[in-house]
PDB file of C-alpha atoms in Angstrom:
ATOM      1  CA  UNK A 223      24.739  -7.200 -21.991  1.00 50.00           C
ATOM      2  CA  UNK A 224      21.603  -7.555 -23.021  1.00 79.00           C
ATOM      3  CA  UNK A 225      18.596  -5.257 -21.803  1.00 84.00           C
ATOM      4  CA  UNK A 226      15.410  -7.824 -21.949  1.00 88.00           C
ATOM      5  CA  UNK A 227      13.184  -5.305 -21.008  1.00 88.00           C
ATOM      6  CA  UNK A 228      12.350  -2.217 -19.258  1.00 90.00           C
ATOM      7  CA  UNK A 229       8.503  -1.828 -18.320  1.00 92.00           C
ATOM      8  CA  UNK A 230       6.798   0.810 -16.626  1.00 94.00           C
ATOM      9  CA  UNK A 231       3.635  -0.555 -14.669  1.00 96.00           C
ATOM     10  CA  UNK A 232       1.379   2.427 -13.595  1.00 95.00           C
ATOM     11  CA  UNK A 233      -1.198  -0.076 -11.704  1.00 96.00           C
ATOM     12  CA  UNK A 234       1.585  -1.660  -9.799  1.00 97.00           C
ATOM     13  CA  UNK A 235       3.504   1.875  -9.528  1.00 97.00           C
ATOM     14  CA  UNK A 236       6.816  -0.246 -10.628  1.00 96.00           C
ATOM     15  CA  UNK A 237       9.220   0.594 -13.410  1.00 95.00           C
ATOM     16  CA  UNK A 238      11.021  -3.084 -13.963  1.00 97.00           C
ATOM     17  CA  UNK A 239      14.219  -3.707 -16.081  1.00 96.00           C
ATOM     18  CA  UNK A 240      15.478  -7.066 -16.813  1.00 97.00           C
ATOM     19  CA  UNK A 241      18.953  -7.742 -18.298  1.00 96.00           C
ATOM     20  CA  UNK A 242      21.326 -10.730 -18.964  1.00 96.00           C
ATOM     21  CA  UNK A 243      24.813 -11.215 -18.529  1.00 95.00           C
ATOM     22  CA  UNK A 244      27.410 -13.593 -19.512  1.00 94.00           C
ATOM     23  CA  UNK A 245      29.095 -13.609 -16.031  1.00 96.00           C
ATOM     24  CA  UNK A 246      28.753 -15.224 -12.911  1.00 97.00           C
ATOM     25  CA  UNK A 247      26.540 -13.622 -10.268  1.00 98.00           C
ATOM     26  CA  UNK A 248      29.468 -12.729  -7.956  1.00 97.00           C
ATOM     27  CA  UNK A 249      30.565 -10.426 -10.757  1.00 97.00           C
ATOM     28  CA  UNK A 250      27.313  -8.779 -11.223  1.00 97.00           C
ATOM     29  CA  UNK A 251      27.080  -8.317  -7.384  1.00 98.00           C
ATOM     30  CA  UNK A 252      30.554  -6.635  -7.393  1.00 97.00           C
ATOM     31  CA  UNK A 253      29.037  -3.993  -9.673  1.00 96.00           C
ATOM     32  CA  UNK A 254      26.937  -2.677  -6.874  1.00 98.00           C
ATOM     33  CA  UNK A 255      29.390  -3.363  -3.947  1.00 98.00           C
ATOM     34  CA  UNK A 256      32.366  -1.454  -5.516  1.00 97.00           C
ATOM     35  CA  UNK A 257      31.797   2.493  -5.875  1.00 97.00           C
ATOM     36  CA  UNK A 258      34.664   2.603  -8.483  1.00 96.00           C
ATOM     37  CA  UNK A 259      32.639   0.375 -10.705  1.00 96.00           C
ATOM     38  CA  UNK A 260      29.238   1.610 -10.127  1.00 96.00           C
ATOM     39  CA  UNK A 261      30.718   4.800 -11.235  1.00 96.00           C
ATOM     40  CA  UNK A 262      31.397   3.298 -14.762  1.00 94.00           C
ATOM     41  CA  UNK A 263      27.852   2.336 -15.362  1.00 94.00           C
ATOM     42  CA  UNK A 264      25.257   3.974 -13.036  1.00 94.00           C
ATOM     43  CA  UNK A 265      23.812   6.902 -15.186  1.00 89.00           C
ATOM     44  CA  UNK A 266      23.754   7.310 -18.996  1.00 89.00           C
ATOM     45  CA  UNK A 267      26.774   7.395 -20.802  1.00 91.00           C
ATOM     46  CA  UNK A 268      26.240  11.021 -20.987  1.00 91.00           C
ATOM     47  CA  UNK A 269      25.790  11.716 -17.389  1.00 91.00           C
ATOM     48  CA  UNK A 270      28.340   9.804 -15.490  1.00 93.00           C
ATOM     49  CA  UNK A 271      28.086   9.044 -11.919  1.00 95.00           C
ATOM     50  CA  UNK A 272      30.497   9.942  -9.057  1.00 95.00           C
ATOM     51  CA  UNK A 273      29.845   8.208  -5.799  1.00 96.00           C
ATOM     52  CA  UNK A 274      31.524  10.618  -2.838  1.00 95.00           C
ATOM     53  CA  UNK A 275      30.329   8.015  -0.128  1.00 95.00           C
ATOM     54  CA  UNK A 276      29.481   4.573  -0.505  1.00 97.00           C
ATOM     55  CA  UNK A 277      28.600   2.304   2.477  1.00 98.00           C
ATOM     56  CA  UNK A 278      27.698  -1.079   1.259  1.00 98.00           C
ATOM     57  CA  UNK A 279      26.114  -1.963   4.606  1.00 98.00           C
ATOM     58  CA  UNK A 280      22.250  -2.313   5.754  1.00 98.00           C
ATOM     59  CA  UNK A 281      21.656   1.054   6.884  1.00 98.00           C
ATOM     60  CA  UNK A 282      24.733   2.586   5.333  1.00 98.00           C
ATOM     61  CA  UNK A 283      24.129   5.336   2.572  1.00 96.00           C
ATOM     62  CA  UNK A 284      25.736   6.104  -0.599  1.00 96.00           C
ATOM     63  CA  UNK A 285      25.822  10.100  -1.743  1.00 96.00           C
ATOM     64  CA  UNK A 286      26.839  10.768  -5.730  1.00 95.00           C
ATOM     65  CA  UNK A 287      26.333  13.134  -8.082  1.00 94.00           C
ATOM     66  CA  UNK A 288      25.935  12.827 -12.049  1.00 93.00           C
ATOM     67  CA  UNK A 289      27.648  15.137 -14.356  1.00 94.00           C
ATOM     68  CA  UNK A 290      25.872  16.101 -17.619  1.00 91.00           C
ATOM     69  CA  UNK A 291      27.595  17.259 -21.020  1.00 93.00           C
ATOM     70  CA  UNK A 292      27.092  20.784 -19.766  1.00 93.00           C
ATOM     71  CA  UNK A 293      28.700  20.365 -16.702  1.00 91.00           C
ATOM     72  CA  UNK A 294      25.512  20.473 -14.702  1.00 91.00           C
ATOM     73  CA  UNK A 295      25.210  18.192 -11.759  1.00 92.00           C
ATOM     74  CA  UNK A 296      22.212  16.132 -10.611  1.00 92.00           C
ATOM     75  CA  UNK A 297      22.603  14.596  -6.948  1.00 94.00           C
ATOM     76  CA  UNK A 298      21.296  11.809  -5.594  1.00 95.00           C
ATOM     77  CA  UNK A 299      21.384   9.258  -2.199  1.00 96.00           C
ATOM     78  CA  UNK A 300      20.896   6.044  -1.478  1.00 97.00           C
ATOM     79  CA  UNK A 301      19.987   3.979   2.115  1.00 97.00           C
ATOM     80  CA  UNK A 302      20.832   0.450   1.912  1.00 98.00           C
ATOM     81  CA  UNK A 303      17.743  -1.628   3.482  1.00 98.00           C
ATOM     82  CA  UNK A 304      18.776  -5.566   2.500  1.00 98.00           C
ATOM     83  CA  UNK A 305      21.829  -7.212   1.369  1.00 98.00           C
ATOM     84  CA  UNK A 306      22.034 -10.573   0.700  1.00 98.00           C
ATOM     85  CA  UNK A 307      25.306 -11.256  -1.268  1.00 97.00           C
ATOM     86  CA  UNK A 308      25.460 -12.369  -4.080  1.00 97.00           C
ATOM     87  CA  UNK A 309      21.662 -12.620  -4.800  1.00 98.00           C
ATOM     88  CA  UNK A 310      19.679  -9.627  -3.631  1.00 98.00           C
ATOM     89  CA  UNK A 311      19.835  -5.755  -2.633  1.00 98.00           C
ATOM     90  CA  UNK A 312      17.377  -3.566  -1.591  1.00 98.00           C
ATOM     91  CA  UNK A 313      17.719   0.423  -1.131  1.00 98.00           C
ATOM     92  CA  UNK A 314      15.679   3.639  -0.952  1.00 97.00           C
ATOM     93  CA  UNK A 315      16.973   5.745  -3.828  1.00 96.00           C
ATOM     94  CA  UNK A 316      16.066   9.893  -4.160  1.00 95.00           C
ATOM     95  CA  UNK A 317      17.354  12.705  -5.336  1.00 93.00           C
ATOM     96  CA  UNK A 318      19.586  15.232  -2.927  1.00 94.00           C
ATOM     97  CA  UNK A 319      20.913  19.088  -2.326  1.00 88.00           C
ATOM     98  CA  UNK A 320      24.647  19.569  -3.137  1.00 84.00           C
ATOM     99  CA  UNK A 321      25.051  18.368   0.144  1.00 82.00           C
ATOM    100  CA  UNK A 322      23.735  14.919  -0.192  1.00 81.00           C
ATOM    101  CA  UNK A 323      20.716  15.926   1.971  1.00 85.00           C
ATOM    102  CA  UNK A 324      17.528  14.269   0.763  1.00 91.00           C
ATOM    103  CA  UNK A 325      15.152  16.213  -1.518  1.00 89.00           C
ATOM    104  CA  UNK A 326      11.961  16.639  -0.302  1.00 86.00           C
ATOM    105  CA  UNK A 327      10.416  18.038  -3.401  1.00 87.00           C
ATOM    106  CA  UNK A 328      11.187  14.861  -5.704  1.00 90.00           C
ATOM    107  CA  UNK A 329       9.764  11.591  -5.372  1.00 91.00           C
ATOM    108  CA  UNK A 330      12.002   8.770  -3.436  1.00 94.00           C
ATOM    109  CA  UNK A 331      11.664   5.383  -4.705  1.00 96.00           C
ATOM    110  CA  UNK A 332      12.529   1.541  -3.469  1.00 98.00           C
ATOM    111  CA  UNK A 333      14.702  -0.255  -5.627  1.00 98.00           C
ATOM    112  CA  UNK A 334      15.279  -4.208  -5.199  1.00 98.00           C
ATOM    113  CA  UNK A 335      17.543  -5.931  -7.405  1.00 98.00           C
ATOM    114  CA  UNK A 336      17.429  -9.565  -8.070  1.00 98.00           C
ATOM    115  CA  UNK A 337      20.802 -11.347  -9.109  1.00 98.00           C
ATOM    116  CA  UNK A 338      19.929 -14.945 -10.452  1.00 98.00           C
ATOM    117  CA  UNK A 339      22.186 -17.573 -12.009  1.00 97.00           C
ATOM    118  CA  UNK A 340      21.086 -18.614 -15.490  1.00 97.00           C
ATOM    119  CA  UNK A 341      22.319 -21.517 -17.755  1.00 96.00           C
ATOM    120  CA  UNK A 342      24.449 -18.369 -19.900  1.00 93.00           C
ATOM    121  CA  UNK A 343      25.380 -16.372 -16.659  1.00 95.00           C
ATOM    122  CA  UNK A 344      23.350 -14.115 -14.784  1.00 97.00           C
ATOM    123  CA  UNK A 345      20.056 -12.487 -14.891  1.00 97.00           C
ATOM    124  CA  UNK A 346      19.452  -9.169 -12.972  1.00 97.00           C
ATOM    125  CA  UNK A 347      15.962  -7.757 -12.575  1.00 98.00           C
ATOM    126  CA  UNK A 348      15.988  -4.665 -11.021  1.00 97.00           C
ATOM    127  CA  UNK A 349      12.373  -3.083  -9.750  1.00 98.00           C
ATOM    128  CA  UNK A 350      11.950   0.462  -8.932  1.00 97.00           C
ATOM    129  CA  UNK A 351       8.576   0.851  -6.672  1.00 97.00           C
ATOM    130  CA  UNK A 352       6.925   4.287  -6.499  1.00 96.00           C
ATOM    131  CA  UNK A 353       4.515   5.383  -3.971  1.00 95.00           C
ATOM    132  CA  UNK A 354       2.246   6.563  -6.869  1.00 95.00           C
ATOM    133  CA  UNK A 355       1.449   6.332 -10.522  1.00 95.00           C
ATOM    134  CA  UNK A 356       1.770  10.045 -10.977  1.00 94.00           C
ATOM    135  CA  UNK A 357       5.264   9.638  -9.332  1.00 94.00           C
ATOM    136  CA  UNK A 358       6.293   6.929 -11.576  1.00 93.00           C
ATOM    137  CA  UNK A 359       5.025   8.854 -14.626  1.00 94.00           C
ATOM    138  CA  UNK A 360       6.797  12.311 -13.549  1.00 94.00           C
ATOM    139  CA  UNK A 361      10.136  10.106 -13.481  1.00 92.00           C
ATOM    140  CA  UNK A 362       9.669   8.431 -16.594  1.00 92.00           C
ATOM    141  CA  UNK A 363       8.518  11.625 -18.267  1.00 92.00           C
ATOM    142  CA  UNK A 364      12.087  12.749 -16.866  1.00 89.00           C
ATOM    143  CA  UNK A 365      13.876  10.074 -18.888  1.00 88.00           C
ATOM    144  CA  UNK A 366      14.341   7.642 -16.047  1.00 89.00           C
ATOM    145  CA  UNK A 367      13.440   4.682 -18.550  1.00 89.00           C
ATOM    146  CA  UNK A 368      15.848   5.568 -21.146  1.00 89.00           C
ATOM    147  CA  UNK A 369      18.350   6.611 -18.669  1.00 89.00           C
ATOM    148  CA  UNK A 370      18.200   2.990 -17.077  1.00 90.00           C
ATOM    149  CA  UNK A 371      18.549   1.124 -20.521  1.00 91.00           C
ATOM    150  CA  UNK A 372      21.466   3.362 -21.380  1.00 92.00           C
ATOM    151  CA  UNK A 373      23.171   2.763 -17.877  1.00 92.00           C
ATOM    152  CA  UNK A 374      22.953  -0.843 -17.957  1.00 92.00           C
ATOM    153  CA  UNK A 375      23.616  -1.357 -21.666  1.00 91.00           C
ATOM    154  CA  UNK A 376      27.493  -0.474 -20.097  1.00 93.00           C
ATOM    155  CA  UNK A 377      27.734  -3.211 -18.264  1.00 94.00           C
ATOM    156  CA  UNK A 378      28.920  -5.713 -20.503  1.00 92.00           C
ATOM    157  CA  UNK A 379      32.310  -4.021 -21.354  1.00 91.00           C
ATOM    158  CA  UNK A 380      32.778  -3.834 -17.512  1.00 92.00           C
ATOM    159  CA  UNK A 381      32.398  -7.405 -17.063  1.00 93.00           C
ATOM    160  CA  UNK A 382      34.411  -8.287 -20.143  1.00 89.00           C
ATOM    161  CA  UNK A 383      37.215  -6.352 -18.538  1.00 79.00           C
TER     162      UNK A 383
END
């Protein structure tokens, strides 16, 4: 896969990743719909994800954790708010406690994924929206931008398999 861009925009309070794949939109959609495929790319290579729950329906939730190289874990949750197969999905995303309950101490984001057919395959645009520029800066400083690029960099191998 080619990550075309990964751009934070403090004024718009967004972080946008654009990537292109030589695969049809339906195959890219499956990377979100199938939790076993998600586990193979969500999170940087050194922090792989494990999805304990994945109810891929509007109103459904996902609960997961990422495991670091030292065995440390970071928990997260999603709540799906829109699904239009294979074109768009939208979900709330946040940090969680060990039981998967949303953390009130860390920012939540809204992530919209647009999947569009292009002559060479598919363009995926993932836009994370934040409540404030400060929240965007906080998560970028924690490594979100680099982590997203590394995570998305694993997708080509999955689509080629």
